[in-house]
CSV table of C-alpha atoms in Angstrom, one decimal:
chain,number,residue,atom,x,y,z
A,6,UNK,CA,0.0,0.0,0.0
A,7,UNK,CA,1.0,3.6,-0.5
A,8,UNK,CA,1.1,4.3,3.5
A,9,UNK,CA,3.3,1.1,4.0
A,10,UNK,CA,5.4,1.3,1.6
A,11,UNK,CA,5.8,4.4,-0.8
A,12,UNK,CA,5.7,6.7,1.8
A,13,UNK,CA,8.3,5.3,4.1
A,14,UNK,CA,10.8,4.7,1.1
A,15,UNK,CA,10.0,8.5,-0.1
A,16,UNK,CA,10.9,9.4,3.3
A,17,UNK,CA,14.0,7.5,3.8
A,18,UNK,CA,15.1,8.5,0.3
A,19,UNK,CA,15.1,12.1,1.3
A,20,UNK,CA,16.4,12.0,4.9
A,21,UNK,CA,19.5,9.1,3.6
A,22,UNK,CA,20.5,11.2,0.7
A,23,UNK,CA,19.8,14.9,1.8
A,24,UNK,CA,17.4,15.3,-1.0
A,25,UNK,CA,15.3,18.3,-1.0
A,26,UNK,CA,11.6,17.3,-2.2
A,27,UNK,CA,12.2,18.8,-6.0
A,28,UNK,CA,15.3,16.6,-6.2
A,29,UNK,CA,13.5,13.9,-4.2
A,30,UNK,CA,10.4,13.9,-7.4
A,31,UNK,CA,12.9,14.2,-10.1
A,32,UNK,CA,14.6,11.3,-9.3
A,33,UNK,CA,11.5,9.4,-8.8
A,34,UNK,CA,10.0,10.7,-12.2
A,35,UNK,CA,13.5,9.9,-14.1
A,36,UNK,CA,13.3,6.2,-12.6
A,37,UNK,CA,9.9,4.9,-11.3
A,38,UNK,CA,11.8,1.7,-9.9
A,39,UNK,CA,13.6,3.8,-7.0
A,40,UNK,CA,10.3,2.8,-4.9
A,41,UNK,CA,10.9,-0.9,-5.9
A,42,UNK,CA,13.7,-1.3,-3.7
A,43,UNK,CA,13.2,-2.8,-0.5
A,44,UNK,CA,15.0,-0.3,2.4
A,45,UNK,CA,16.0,-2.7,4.5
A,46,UNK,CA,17.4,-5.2,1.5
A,47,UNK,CA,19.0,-3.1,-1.2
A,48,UNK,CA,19.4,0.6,0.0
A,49,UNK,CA,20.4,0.1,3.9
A,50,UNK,CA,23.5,-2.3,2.9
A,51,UNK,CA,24.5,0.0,-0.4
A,52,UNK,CA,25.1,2.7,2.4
A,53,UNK,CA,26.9,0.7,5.0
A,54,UNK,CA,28.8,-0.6,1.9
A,55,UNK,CA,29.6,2.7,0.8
A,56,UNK,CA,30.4,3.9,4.4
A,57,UNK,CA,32.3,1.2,4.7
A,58,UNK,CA,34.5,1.8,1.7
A,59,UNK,CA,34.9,5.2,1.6
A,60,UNK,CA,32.5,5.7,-1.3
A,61,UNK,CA,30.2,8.6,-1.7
A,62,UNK,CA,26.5,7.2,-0.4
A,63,UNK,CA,24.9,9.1,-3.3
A,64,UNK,CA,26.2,6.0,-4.8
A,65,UNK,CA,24.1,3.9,-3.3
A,66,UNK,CA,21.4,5.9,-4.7
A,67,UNK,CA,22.8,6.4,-8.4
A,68,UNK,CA,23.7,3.0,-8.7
A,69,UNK,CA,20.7,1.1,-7.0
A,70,UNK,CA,20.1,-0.3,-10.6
A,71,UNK,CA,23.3,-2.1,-10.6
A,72,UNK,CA,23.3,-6.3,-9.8
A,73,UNK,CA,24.9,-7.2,-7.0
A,74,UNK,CA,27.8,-8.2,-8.8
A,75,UNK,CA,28.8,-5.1,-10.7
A,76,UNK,CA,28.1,-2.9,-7.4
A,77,UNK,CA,30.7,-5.1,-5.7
A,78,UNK,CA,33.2,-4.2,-9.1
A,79,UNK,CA,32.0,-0.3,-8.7
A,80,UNK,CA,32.8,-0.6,-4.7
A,81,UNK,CA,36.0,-2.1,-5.5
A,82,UNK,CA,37.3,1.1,-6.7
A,83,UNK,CA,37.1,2.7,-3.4
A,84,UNK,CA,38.2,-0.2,-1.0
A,85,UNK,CA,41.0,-2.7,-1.5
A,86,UNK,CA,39.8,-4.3,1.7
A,87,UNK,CA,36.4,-5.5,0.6
């Protein structure tokens, strides 16, 4: 449902990557699937994982899209420890 779900990913969206409502709806206009993504599953970890290596969390953001696989490669490039 919209309350449980949209919502609470709009909201995390815009508090986890400082995004001011305008940008918030752009990015959510340019790519519908943003609201796919499961917080706790894909955007949470991309964070930590960015944290983690140094990365810039926009990344996590930018590159949500990415499998598993290919994030690791992009990650890589920040971190020689992961």
């Amino acid at each position: 449902s919209i309350e449980q779900n949209i919502v609470p990913t709009l909201a995390f969206l815009q508090e986890a990557f400082d995004l001011t409502p305008a940008a918030l709806r752009a990015r959510v206009l340019k790519l519908p699937a943003l609201l796919n993504y499961s917080i706790a599953k894909r955007y949470q970890p991309r964070i930590d994982q960015c944290l983690q290596a140094g990365a810039p969390v926009r990344d996590a953001l930018d590159k949500i899209c990415y499998k598993d696989a290919d994030w690791q490669k992009r990650l890589h490039r920040y971190d020689t420890f992961l």
